Amino acid sequence: MRTLISTAFISLDGVVEAPGGEPGYRNSGWTFKHTDFLPEAFEIKGREQSEATAMLMGRISYEAFSPVWPDMADFAEYKVIPKYVVSTTLTEDDLVSNWGETTILRSLDEVAALKRTEGGPIIVHGSASLNQSLSDAGLIDRYHLLVFPLLLGAGKRLFSTTDKDAQKLRLVEHRAYDNGLQLNVFDVVH
């Protein structure tokens, strides 16, 4: 079974919306506006690219990433791995042609089937709504959380507010950086 990893820039109060400057959110671009940049704090991002064998995302994140990431040197390793987009509305005609193999999945059952295939880790970037659904369905195996020392208040959150049984996590890696960032890597105890 493949490992499904959710990776996120997250505020201390759980907001994941618009960390890179996406339009339409009051605090858009919060990752670099309020926190000094320390390259070592982002080492996990390079490691994710070298370890991931596939990328999973929701339609909204696909539509944000696909016009930009294929031509960015910072994301070159993602260009060659298979991408999977979970969407009930996206069509093959909506897919970009310069980002490698991309498959549309129509349901969480199809995500679960993908996890049962042979291969290495599948990384989930962005995709707040998808992350909530994956977590609620018990499909996420690991979280890579880069926690920013910010309270953003309103905004999309990584975790849903669904009333469900407790889900135990095991901390497997952590670091704190001089700029206040914290890296927390948790395995989900299934």
Short mmCIF file of N, CA and C in Angstrom, two decimals:
data_model
loop_
_atom_site.label_atom_id
_atom_site.label_comp_id
_atom_site.label_asym_id
_atom_site.label_seq_id
_atom_site.Cartn_x
_atom_site.Cartn_y
_atom_site.Cartn_z
N MET A 1 0.84 -1.18 0.00
CA MET A 1 0.00 0.00 0.00
C MET A 1 0.88 1.25 0.00
N ARG A 2 0.51 2.23 -0.80
CA ARG A 2 1.27 3.46 -0.90
C ARG A 2 0.93 4.38 0.28
N THR A 3 1.88 5.23 0.63
CA THR A 3 1.70 6.20 1.71
C THR A 3 1.17 7.50 1.13
N LEU A 4 0.09 8.00 1.70
CA LEU A 4 -0.49 9.27 1.28
C LEU A 4 -0.07 10.34 2.29
N ILE A 5 0.68 11.33 1.80
CA ILE A 5 1.26 12.38 2.65
C ILE A 5 0.59 13.71 2.34
N SER A 6 0.03 14.33 3.38
CA SER A 6 -0.52 15.67 3.26
C SER A 6 0.56 16.65 3.72
N THR A 7 0.90 17.61 2.86
CA THR A 7 1.91 18.60 3.22
C THR A 7 1.28 19.98 3.19
N ALA A 8 1.58 20.79 4.20
CA ALA A 8 0.92 22.09 4.26
C ALA A 8 1.76 23.12 5.00
N PHE A 9 1.66 24.36 4.50
CA PHE A 9 2.03 25.53 5.28
C PHE A 9 0.77 25.84 6.07
N ILE A 10 0.89 25.98 7.39
CA ILE A 10 -0.28 26.15 8.23
C ILE A 10 0.01 27.17 9.31
N SER A 11 -0.98 28.03 9.58
CA SER A 11 -0.82 28.99 10.67
C SER A 11 -1.05 28.25 11.99
N LEU A 12 -0.66 28.88 13.06
CA LEU A 12 -0.82 28.24 14.37
C LEU A 12 -2.28 27.94 14.67
N ASP A 13 -3.20 28.72 14.11
CA ASP A 13 -4.61 28.47 14.34
C ASP A 13 -5.26 27.63 13.23
N GLY A 14 -4.43 26.98 12.40
CA GLY A 14 -4.93 25.97 11.48
C GLY A 14 -5.30 26.41 10.09
N VAL A 15 -5.05 27.66 9.73
CA VAL A 15 -5.42 28.16 8.41
C VAL A 15 -4.37 27.75 7.38
N VAL A 16 -4.83 27.29 6.22
CA VAL A 16 -3.93 26.92 5.12
C VAL A 16 -4.22 27.71 3.85
N GLU A 17 -5.20 28.60 3.90
CA GLU A 17 -5.62 29.32 2.70
C GLU A 17 -4.59 30.33 2.22
N ALA A 18 -4.31 30.30 0.92
CA ALA A 18 -3.55 31.31 0.19
C ALA A 18 -2.18 31.65 0.77
N PRO A 19 -1.35 30.65 1.08
CA PRO A 19 -0.03 30.97 1.64
C PRO A 19 0.91 31.63 0.64
N GLY A 20 0.70 31.38 -0.66
CA GLY A 20 1.64 31.88 -1.65
C GLY A 20 1.25 33.16 -2.35
N GLY A 21 0.11 33.74 -1.98
CA GLY A 21 -0.29 34.99 -2.60
C GLY A 21 -1.47 34.88 -3.53
N GLU A 22 -2.22 33.80 -3.43
CA GLU A 22 -3.38 33.61 -4.28
C GLU A 22 -4.41 34.71 -4.00
N PRO A 23 -5.11 35.18 -5.03
CA PRO A 23 -6.06 36.28 -4.86
C PRO A 23 -7.32 35.86 -4.10
N GLY A 24 -7.98 36.85 -3.54
CA GLY A 24 -9.29 36.62 -2.95
C GLY A 24 -9.31 36.31 -1.47
N TYR A 25 -8.17 36.32 -0.81
CA TYR A 25 -8.13 36.05 0.62
C TYR A 25 -7.42 37.20 1.31
N ARG A 26 -8.00 37.68 2.36
CA ARG A 26 -7.52 38.87 3.07
C ARG A 26 -6.04 38.80 3.45
N ASN A 27 -5.59 37.66 3.92
CA ASN A 27 -4.20 37.51 4.37
C ASN A 27 -3.33 36.80 3.34
N SER A 28 -3.69 36.86 2.09
CA SER A 28 -2.98 36.17 1.02
C SER A 28 -1.48 36.45 1.06
N GLY A 29 -0.69 35.40 0.87
CA GLY A 29 0.77 35.54 0.83
C GLY A 29 1.41 35.58 2.20
N TRP A 30 0.75 35.07 3.21
CA TRP A 30 1.21 35.18 4.59
C TRP A 30 2.50 34.44 4.89
N THR A 31 2.91 33.50 4.08
CA THR A 31 4.11 32.72 4.40
C THR A 31 5.38 33.57 4.42
N PHE A 32 5.47 34.54 3.54
CA PHE A 32 6.70 35.33 3.48
C PHE A 32 6.50 36.79 3.87
N LYS A 33 5.27 37.22 4.07
CA LYS A 33 5.02 38.60 4.48
C LYS A 33 5.41 38.84 5.94
N HIS A 34 5.19 37.86 6.77
CA HIS A 34 5.31 38.08 8.21
C HIS A 34 6.40 37.26 8.89
N THR A 35 7.11 36.44 8.14
CA THR A 35 8.11 35.56 8.73
C THR A 35 9.39 35.66 7.93
N ASP A 36 10.50 35.89 8.61
CA ASP A 36 11.80 35.95 7.92
C ASP A 36 12.08 34.62 7.24
N PHE A 37 12.64 34.69 6.03
CA PHE A 37 12.95 33.48 5.27
C PHE A 37 14.25 32.86 5.77
N LEU A 38 14.19 31.59 6.12
CA LEU A 38 15.36 30.79 6.47
C LEU A 38 15.35 29.55 5.57
N PRO A 39 16.30 29.42 4.66
CA PRO A 39 16.28 28.28 3.72
C PRO A 39 16.19 26.92 4.41
N GLU A 40 16.86 26.76 5.54
CA GLU A 40 16.87 25.45 6.21
C GLU A 40 15.47 25.05 6.69
N ALA A 41 14.61 26.01 6.93
CA ALA A 41 13.25 25.68 7.38
C ALA A 41 12.43 25.04 6.26
N PHE A 42 12.85 25.21 5.02
CA PHE A 42 12.10 24.70 3.89
C PHE A 42 12.75 23.47 3.27
N GLU A 43 13.71 22.89 3.93
CA GLU A 43 14.40 21.68 3.45
C GLU A 43 13.41 20.56 3.16
N ILE A 44 12.36 20.49 3.95
CA ILE A 44 11.35 19.44 3.78
C ILE A 44 10.72 19.49 2.39
N LYS A 45 10.62 20.68 1.80
CA LYS A 45 9.99 20.83 0.48
C LYS A 45 10.83 20.14 -0.60
N GLY A 46 12.15 20.26 -0.53
CA GLY A 46 13.02 19.56 -1.48
C GLY A 46 12.97 18.07 -1.27
N ARG A 47 12.95 17.66 -0.01
CA ARG A 47 12.87 16.23 0.31
C ARG A 47 11.57 15.63 -0.21
N GLU A 48 10.48 16.36 -0.08
CA GLU A 48 9.20 15.85 -0.59
C GLU A 48 9.26 15.59 -2.09
N GLN A 49 9.86 16.51 -2.83
CA GLN A 49 9.95 16.33 -4.28
C GLN A 49 10.77 15.11 -4.65
N SER A 50 11.87 14.89 -3.94
CA SER A 50 12.73 13.77 -4.29
C SER A 50 12.14 12.43 -3.86
N GLU A 51 11.26 12.42 -2.87
CA GLU A 51 10.69 11.16 -2.36
C GLU A 51 9.34 10.81 -2.98
N ALA A 52 8.57 11.82 -3.39
CA ALA A 52 7.22 11.56 -3.92
C ALA A 52 7.31 10.85 -5.28
N THR A 53 6.40 9.93 -5.48
CA THR A 53 6.32 9.23 -6.77
C THR A 53 5.04 9.58 -7.51
N ALA A 54 4.17 10.36 -6.86
CA ALA A 54 2.94 10.85 -7.49
C ALA A 54 2.44 12.03 -6.67
N MET A 55 1.63 12.88 -7.32
CA MET A 55 1.03 14.01 -6.63
C MET A 55 -0.48 13.95 -6.80
N LEU A 56 -1.17 14.22 -5.69
CA LEU A 56 -2.63 14.23 -5.67
C LEU A 56 -3.08 15.63 -5.29
N MET A 57 -4.12 16.14 -5.96
CA MET A 57 -4.63 17.46 -5.60
C MET A 57 -6.09 17.55 -5.99
N GLY A 58 -6.76 18.53 -5.41
CA GLY A 58 -8.13 18.83 -5.79
C GLY A 58 -8.15 19.74 -7.00
N ARG A 59 -9.33 19.94 -7.56
CA ARG A 59 -9.48 20.74 -8.77
C ARG A 59 -8.99 22.16 -8.59
N ILE A 60 -9.34 22.80 -7.50
CA ILE A 60 -8.95 24.21 -7.30
C ILE A 60 -7.43 24.35 -7.25
N SER A 61 -6.76 23.47 -6.53
CA SER A 61 -5.29 23.53 -6.48
C SER A 61 -4.69 23.20 -7.84
N TYR A 62 -5.27 22.21 -8.53
CA TYR A 62 -4.78 21.91 -9.88
C TYR A 62 -4.87 23.15 -10.77
N GLU A 63 -6.00 23.83 -10.72
CA GLU A 63 -6.18 25.01 -11.56
C GLU A 63 -5.23 26.15 -11.17
N ALA A 64 -4.80 26.19 -9.91
CA ALA A 64 -3.84 27.21 -9.48
C ALA A 64 -2.41 26.81 -9.83
N PHE A 65 -2.06 25.53 -9.66
CA PHE A 65 -0.68 25.08 -9.86
C PHE A 65 -0.35 24.84 -11.34
N SER A 66 -1.27 24.25 -12.10
CA SER A 66 -0.94 23.78 -13.45
C SER A 66 -0.50 24.87 -14.43
N PRO A 67 -0.94 26.12 -14.31
CA PRO A 67 -0.41 27.13 -15.23
C PRO A 67 0.99 27.61 -14.85
N VAL A 68 1.44 27.31 -13.62
CA VAL A 68 2.67 27.90 -13.11
C VAL A 68 3.77 26.85 -12.85
N TRP A 69 3.44 25.79 -12.12
CA TRP A 69 4.45 24.84 -11.68
C TRP A 69 5.20 24.12 -12.80
N PRO A 70 4.57 23.79 -13.94
CA PRO A 70 5.31 23.06 -14.98
C PRO A 70 6.57 23.77 -15.46
N ASP A 71 6.59 25.09 -15.44
CA ASP A 71 7.74 25.84 -15.94
C ASP A 71 8.66 26.37 -14.85
N MET A 72 8.39 26.03 -13.60
CA MET A 72 9.21 26.53 -12.49
C MET A 72 10.32 25.54 -12.14
N ALA A 73 11.54 26.01 -12.13
CA ALA A 73 12.68 25.16 -11.78
C ALA A 73 12.53 24.61 -10.37
N ASP A 74 11.92 25.38 -9.46
CA ASP A 74 11.74 24.93 -8.08
C ASP A 74 10.88 23.67 -7.97
N PHE A 75 10.08 23.41 -8.99
CA PHE A 75 9.18 22.25 -8.96
C PHE A 75 9.46 21.28 -10.10
N ALA A 76 10.68 21.26 -10.60
CA ALA A 76 11.03 20.44 -11.77
C ALA A 76 10.79 18.95 -11.53
N GLU A 77 11.07 18.48 -10.33
CA GLU A 77 10.90 17.03 -10.08
C GLU A 77 9.44 16.61 -10.12
N TYR A 78 8.53 17.53 -9.84
CA TYR A 78 7.11 17.20 -9.92
C TYR A 78 6.62 17.08 -11.36
N LYS A 79 7.34 17.66 -12.28
CA LYS A 79 6.89 17.63 -13.68
C LYS A 79 6.86 16.21 -14.23
N VAL A 80 7.77 15.37 -13.78
CA VAL A 80 7.90 14.04 -14.37
C VAL A 80 7.11 12.95 -13.67
N ILE A 81 6.53 13.24 -12.50
CA ILE A 81 5.78 12.20 -11.80
C ILE A 81 4.30 12.29 -12.18
N PRO A 82 3.58 11.18 -12.06
CA PRO A 82 2.14 11.21 -12.36
C PRO A 82 1.40 12.13 -11.39
N LYS A 83 0.41 12.84 -11.94
CA LYS A 83 -0.46 13.68 -11.14
C LYS A 83 -1.88 13.13 -11.20
N TYR A 84 -2.58 13.24 -10.06
CA TYR A 84 -3.96 12.81 -9.96
C TYR A 84 -4.77 13.97 -9.41
N VAL A 85 -5.88 14.27 -10.07
CA VAL A 85 -6.74 15.37 -9.65
C VAL A 85 -8.10 14.77 -9.27
N VAL A 86 -8.53 15.04 -8.05
CA VAL A 86 -9.83 14.56 -7.60
C VAL A 86 -10.84 15.65 -7.93
N SER A 87 -11.77 15.32 -8.83
CA SER A 87 -12.76 16.30 -9.26
C SER A 87 -13.94 15.60 -9.91
N THR A 88 -15.12 16.13 -9.64
CA THR A 88 -16.31 15.62 -10.32
C THR A 88 -16.66 16.48 -11.53
N THR A 89 -15.97 17.62 -11.69
CA THR A 89 -16.33 18.55 -12.77
C THR A 89 -15.25 18.73 -13.84
N LEU A 90 -14.00 18.48 -13.51
CA LEU A 90 -12.90 18.66 -14.45
C LEU A 90 -13.01 17.66 -15.60
N THR A 91 -12.65 18.08 -16.80
CA THR A 91 -12.66 17.16 -17.94
C THR A 91 -11.23 17.03 -18.48
N GLU A 92 -11.04 16.06 -19.33
CA GLU A 92 -9.72 15.87 -19.96
C GLU A 92 -9.28 17.12 -20.72
N ASP A 93 -10.23 17.83 -21.31
CA ASP A 93 -9.91 19.06 -22.05
C ASP A 93 -9.41 20.18 -21.14
N ASP A 94 -9.67 20.08 -19.83
CA ASP A 94 -9.23 21.10 -18.87
C ASP A 94 -7.78 20.90 -18.43
N LEU A 95 -7.18 19.75 -18.76
CA LEU A 95 -5.83 19.43 -18.31
C LEU A 95 -4.79 20.12 -19.18
N VAL A 96 -3.72 20.58 -18.55
CA VAL A 96 -2.62 21.18 -19.32
C VAL A 96 -1.80 20.08 -19.97
N SER A 97 -1.12 20.41 -21.06
CA SER A 97 -0.38 19.40 -21.81
C SER A 97 1.11 19.38 -21.48
N ASN A 98 1.58 20.32 -20.68
CA ASN A 98 3.02 20.42 -20.43
C ASN A 98 3.43 20.03 -19.01
N TRP A 99 2.61 19.22 -18.34
CA TRP A 99 2.93 18.87 -16.95
C TRP A 99 2.98 17.36 -16.73
N GLY A 100 3.11 16.61 -17.80
CA GLY A 100 3.22 15.16 -17.67
C GLY A 100 1.87 14.49 -17.48
N GLU A 101 1.96 13.21 -17.19
CA GLU A 101 0.77 12.37 -17.04
C GLU A 101 -0.14 12.87 -15.92
N THR A 102 -1.40 13.11 -16.26
CA THR A 102 -2.39 13.56 -15.28
C THR A 102 -3.66 12.75 -15.46
N THR A 103 -4.17 12.23 -14.34
CA THR A 103 -5.36 11.40 -14.33
C THR A 103 -6.41 12.04 -13.44
N ILE A 104 -7.64 12.08 -13.89
CA ILE A 104 -8.74 12.60 -13.08
C ILE A 104 -9.36 11.44 -12.30
N LEU A 105 -9.48 11.61 -10.99
CA LEU A 105 -10.18 10.66 -10.14
C LEU A 105 -11.50 11.28 -9.73
N ARG A 106 -12.56 10.51 -9.75
CA ARG A 106 -13.90 11.05 -9.51
C ARG A 106 -14.40 10.87 -8.08
N SER A 107 -13.69 10.09 -7.25
CA SER A 107 -14.21 9.82 -5.91
C SER A 107 -13.09 9.44 -4.95
N LEU A 108 -13.42 9.45 -3.67
CA LEU A 108 -12.47 8.99 -2.66
C LEU A 108 -12.22 7.49 -2.78
N ASP A 109 -13.20 6.76 -3.30
CA ASP A 109 -12.99 5.32 -3.54
C ASP A 109 -11.86 5.12 -4.56
N GLU A 110 -11.80 6.00 -5.57
CA GLU A 110 -10.72 5.90 -6.55
C GLU A 110 -9.37 6.28 -5.92
N VAL A 111 -9.38 7.21 -4.96
CA VAL A 111 -8.14 7.53 -4.23
C VAL A 111 -7.71 6.32 -3.42
N ALA A 112 -8.64 5.69 -2.74
CA ALA A 112 -8.32 4.49 -1.95
C ALA A 112 -7.76 3.39 -2.85
N ALA A 113 -8.30 3.24 -4.04
CA ALA A 113 -7.79 2.24 -4.99
C ALA A 113 -6.37 2.61 -5.44
N LEU A 114 -6.12 3.89 -5.67
CA LEU A 114 -4.77 4.34 -6.03
C LEU A 114 -3.78 4.00 -4.92
N LYS A 115 -4.18 4.20 -3.68
CA LYS A 115 -3.30 3.88 -2.56
C LYS A 115 -2.94 2.39 -2.51
N ARG A 116 -3.82 1.55 -3.00
CA ARG A 116 -3.58 0.10 -2.97
C ARG A 116 -2.65 -0.38 -4.08
N THR A 117 -2.25 0.51 -4.98
CA THR A 117 -1.36 0.12 -6.07
C THR A 117 0.08 0.06 -5.57
N GLU A 118 0.94 -0.49 -6.41
CA GLU A 118 2.37 -0.53 -6.11
C GLU A 118 2.96 0.85 -6.35
N GLY A 119 3.98 1.20 -5.57
CA GLY A 119 4.67 2.46 -5.78
C GLY A 119 4.98 3.16 -4.49
N GLY A 120 5.65 4.27 -4.61
CA GLY A 120 6.08 5.03 -3.45
C GLY A 120 5.04 6.04 -3.00
N PRO A 121 5.48 7.00 -2.18
CA PRO A 121 4.58 7.98 -1.58
C PRO A 121 3.85 8.86 -2.58
N ILE A 122 2.63 9.21 -2.21
CA ILE A 122 1.80 10.14 -2.96
C ILE A 122 1.70 11.40 -2.10
N ILE A 123 2.05 12.56 -2.66
CA ILE A 123 2.05 13.81 -1.91
C ILE A 123 0.83 14.65 -2.27
N VAL A 124 0.21 15.27 -1.28
CA VAL A 124 -0.94 16.14 -1.50
C VAL A 124 -0.52 17.56 -1.13
N HIS A 125 -0.51 18.46 -2.12
CA HIS A 125 -0.22 19.88 -1.91
C HIS A 125 -1.51 20.68 -1.99
N GLY A 126 -1.59 21.74 -1.17
CA GLY A 126 -2.77 22.60 -1.23
C GLY A 126 -4.02 21.80 -0.91
N SER A 127 -5.08 22.04 -1.66
CA SER A 127 -6.26 21.18 -1.64
C SER A 127 -6.91 21.06 -0.26
N ALA A 128 -7.27 22.19 0.33
CA ALA A 128 -7.85 22.20 1.68
C ALA A 128 -9.09 21.31 1.78
N SER A 129 -10.04 21.47 0.88
CA SER A 129 -11.26 20.66 0.94
C SER A 129 -10.97 19.18 0.74
N LEU A 130 -10.08 18.88 -0.20
CA LEU A 130 -9.70 17.48 -0.43
C LEU A 130 -9.02 16.90 0.81
N ASN A 131 -8.12 17.67 1.42
CA ASN A 131 -7.46 17.20 2.63
C ASN A 131 -8.47 16.86 3.72
N GLN A 132 -9.46 17.71 3.89
CA GLN A 132 -10.48 17.43 4.91
C GLN A 132 -11.20 16.12 4.61
N SER A 133 -11.59 15.92 3.36
CA SER A 133 -12.29 14.69 2.98
C SER A 133 -11.40 13.47 3.14
N LEU A 134 -10.14 13.59 2.72
CA LEU A 134 -9.20 12.46 2.86
C LEU A 134 -8.99 12.10 4.32
N SER A 135 -8.82 13.12 5.16
CA SER A 135 -8.62 12.88 6.59
C SER A 135 -9.85 12.23 7.21
N ASP A 136 -11.03 12.78 6.92
CA ASP A 136 -12.27 12.23 7.47
C ASP A 136 -12.49 10.78 7.03
N ALA A 137 -11.99 10.43 5.84
CA ALA A 137 -12.15 9.06 5.32
C ALA A 137 -11.03 8.13 5.79
N GLY A 138 -10.07 8.66 6.55
CA GLY A 138 -8.97 7.83 7.05
C GLY A 138 -7.96 7.44 5.99
N LEU A 139 -7.82 8.27 4.95
CA LEU A 139 -6.92 7.93 3.84
C LEU A 139 -5.53 8.56 3.96
N ILE A 140 -5.34 9.53 4.84
CA ILE A 140 -4.02 10.15 4.99
C ILE A 140 -3.19 9.33 5.97
N ASP A 141 -1.93 9.10 5.60
CA ASP A 141 -1.01 8.31 6.43
C ASP A 141 0.00 9.16 7.16
N ARG A 142 0.29 10.35 6.63
CA ARG A 142 1.34 11.18 7.22
C ARG A 142 1.04 12.65 6.93
N TYR A 143 1.41 13.50 7.88
CA TYR A 143 1.31 14.95 7.71
C TYR A 143 2.68 15.57 7.80
N HIS A 144 3.01 16.43 6.84
CA HIS A 144 4.21 17.27 6.90
C HIS A 144 3.68 18.69 7.11
N LEU A 145 3.80 19.20 8.31
CA LEU A 145 3.24 20.51 8.62
C LEU A 145 4.36 21.50 8.94
N LEU A 146 4.43 22.56 8.17
CA LEU A 146 5.34 23.66 8.46
C LEU A 146 4.45 24.73 9.10
N VAL A 147 4.56 24.85 10.44
CA VAL A 147 3.68 25.70 11.22
C VAL A 147 4.30 27.09 11.36
N PHE A 148 3.53 28.10 10.93
CA PHE A 148 3.98 29.48 10.98
C PHE A 148 3.48 30.15 12.25
N PRO A 149 4.30 31.00 12.86
CA PRO A 149 3.91 31.66 14.10
C PRO A 149 2.96 32.83 13.84
N LEU A 150 1.80 32.49 13.30
CA LEU A 150 0.80 33.49 12.94
C LEU A 150 -0.58 33.00 13.36
N LEU A 151 -1.43 33.93 13.74
CA LEU A 151 -2.85 33.66 13.95
C LEU A 151 -3.58 34.44 12.87
N LEU A 152 -4.22 33.73 11.96
CA LEU A 152 -4.87 34.36 10.82
C LEU A 152 -6.38 34.48 10.97
N GLY A 153 -6.94 33.80 11.94
CA GLY A 153 -8.38 33.89 12.13
C GLY A 153 -9.14 33.15 11.06
N ALA A 154 -9.88 33.86 10.26
CA ALA A 154 -10.70 33.24 9.22
C ALA A 154 -9.83 32.69 8.10
N GLY A 155 -10.37 31.72 7.40
CA GLY A 155 -9.68 31.12 6.26
C GLY A 155 -9.92 29.63 6.23
N LYS A 156 -9.64 29.04 5.07
CA LYS A 156 -9.78 27.59 4.92
C LYS A 156 -8.80 26.90 5.87
N ARG A 157 -9.26 25.84 6.46
CA ARG A 157 -8.46 25.09 7.44
C ARG A 157 -8.11 23.71 6.90
N LEU A 158 -7.02 23.17 7.41
CA LEU A 158 -6.58 21.85 6.96
C LEU A 158 -7.52 20.75 7.45
N PHE A 159 -8.04 20.90 8.65
CA PHE A 159 -8.86 19.85 9.24
C PHE A 159 -10.32 20.28 9.30
N SER A 160 -11.20 19.33 9.06
CA SER A 160 -12.63 19.61 9.07
C SER A 160 -13.13 19.75 10.51
N THR A 161 -14.35 20.18 10.63
CA THR A 161 -14.98 20.28 11.94
C THR A 161 -15.98 19.13 12.13
N THR A 162 -15.86 18.10 11.32
CA THR A 162 -16.73 16.93 11.42
C THR A 162 -16.60 16.30 12.80
N ASP A 163 -17.72 15.94 13.37
CA ASP A 163 -17.73 15.24 14.66
C ASP A 163 -17.37 13.79 14.39
N LYS A 164 -16.17 13.38 14.80
CA LYS A 164 -15.70 12.03 14.50
C LYS A 164 -14.87 11.52 15.67
N ASP A 165 -14.55 10.25 15.62
CA ASP A 165 -13.71 9.67 16.66
C ASP A 165 -12.32 10.29 16.59
N ALA A 166 -11.65 10.33 17.73
CA ALA A 166 -10.28 10.86 17.79
C ALA A 166 -9.37 10.09 16.85
N GLN A 167 -8.46 10.78 16.24
CA GLN A 167 -7.47 10.16 15.35
C GLN A 167 -6.10 10.41 15.97
N LYS A 168 -5.43 9.34 16.35
CA LYS A 168 -4.14 9.48 17.02
C LYS A 168 -3.02 9.68 16.00
N LEU A 169 -2.12 10.59 16.32
CA LEU A 169 -0.96 10.88 15.48
C LEU A 169 0.31 10.58 16.29
N ARG A 170 1.36 10.16 15.60
CA ARG A 170 2.65 9.91 16.26
C ARG A 170 3.68 10.86 15.64
N LEU A 171 4.28 11.70 16.46
CA LEU A 171 5.30 12.64 16.00
C LEU A 171 6.55 11.85 15.64
N VAL A 172 7.00 11.96 14.39
CA VAL A 172 8.17 11.21 13.94
C VAL A 172 9.36 12.11 13.59
N GLU A 173 9.09 13.42 13.48
CA GLU A 173 10.16 14.37 13.19
C GLU A 173 9.68 15.75 13.60
N HIS A 174 10.57 16.53 14.18
CA HIS A 174 10.20 17.91 14.52
C HIS A 174 11.45 18.77 14.63
N ARG A 175 11.27 20.03 14.30
CA ARG A 175 12.33 21.02 14.43
C ARG A 175 11.69 22.37 14.67
N ALA A 176 12.40 23.22 15.39
CA ALA A 176 12.00 24.62 15.54
C ALA A 176 13.13 25.47 14.97
N TYR A 177 12.76 26.55 14.29
CA TYR A 177 13.73 27.40 13.63
C TYR A 177 13.74 28.79 14.27
N ASP A 178 14.84 29.50 14.08
CA ASP A 178 15.02 30.81 14.70
C ASP A 178 13.96 31.84 14.29
N ASN A 179 13.31 31.63 13.15
CA ASN A 179 12.28 32.57 12.71
C ASN A 179 10.90 32.21 13.26
N GLY A 180 10.83 31.22 14.12
CA GLY A 180 9.57 30.82 14.74
C GLY A 180 8.84 29.69 14.03
N LEU A 181 9.28 29.31 12.83
CA LEU A 181 8.66 28.19 12.14
C LEU A 181 8.93 26.89 12.89
N GLN A 182 7.99 25.98 12.80
CA GLN A 182 8.15 24.65 13.36
C GLN A 182 7.80 23.63 12.29
N LEU A 183 8.64 22.63 12.16
CA LEU A 183 8.33 21.49 11.30
C LEU A 183 7.81 20.38 12.19
N ASN A 184 6.65 19.86 11.86
CA ASN A 184 6.09 18.72 12.58
C ASN A 184 5.68 17.68 11.55
N VAL A 185 6.26 16.49 11.65
CA VAL A 185 5.89 15.38 10.78
C VAL A 185 5.22 14.34 11.67
N PHE A 186 3.98 14.03 11.34
CA PHE A 186 3.18 13.08 12.11
C PHE A 186 2.77 11.90 11.24
N ASP A 187 2.91 10.70 11.76
CA ASP A 187 2.31 9.53 11.15
C ASP A 187 0.93 9.33 11.78
N VAL A 188 -0.04 8.99 10.96
CA VAL A 188 -1.37 8.68 11.45
C VAL A 188 -1.33 7.25 11.96
N VAL A 189 -1.81 7.05 13.18
CA VAL A 189 -1.87 5.71 13.76
C VAL A 189 -3.22 5.12 13.33
N HIS A 190 -3.13 4.13 12.40
CA HIS A 190 -4.38 3.53 11.86
C HIS A 190 -4.81 2.39 12.76
#
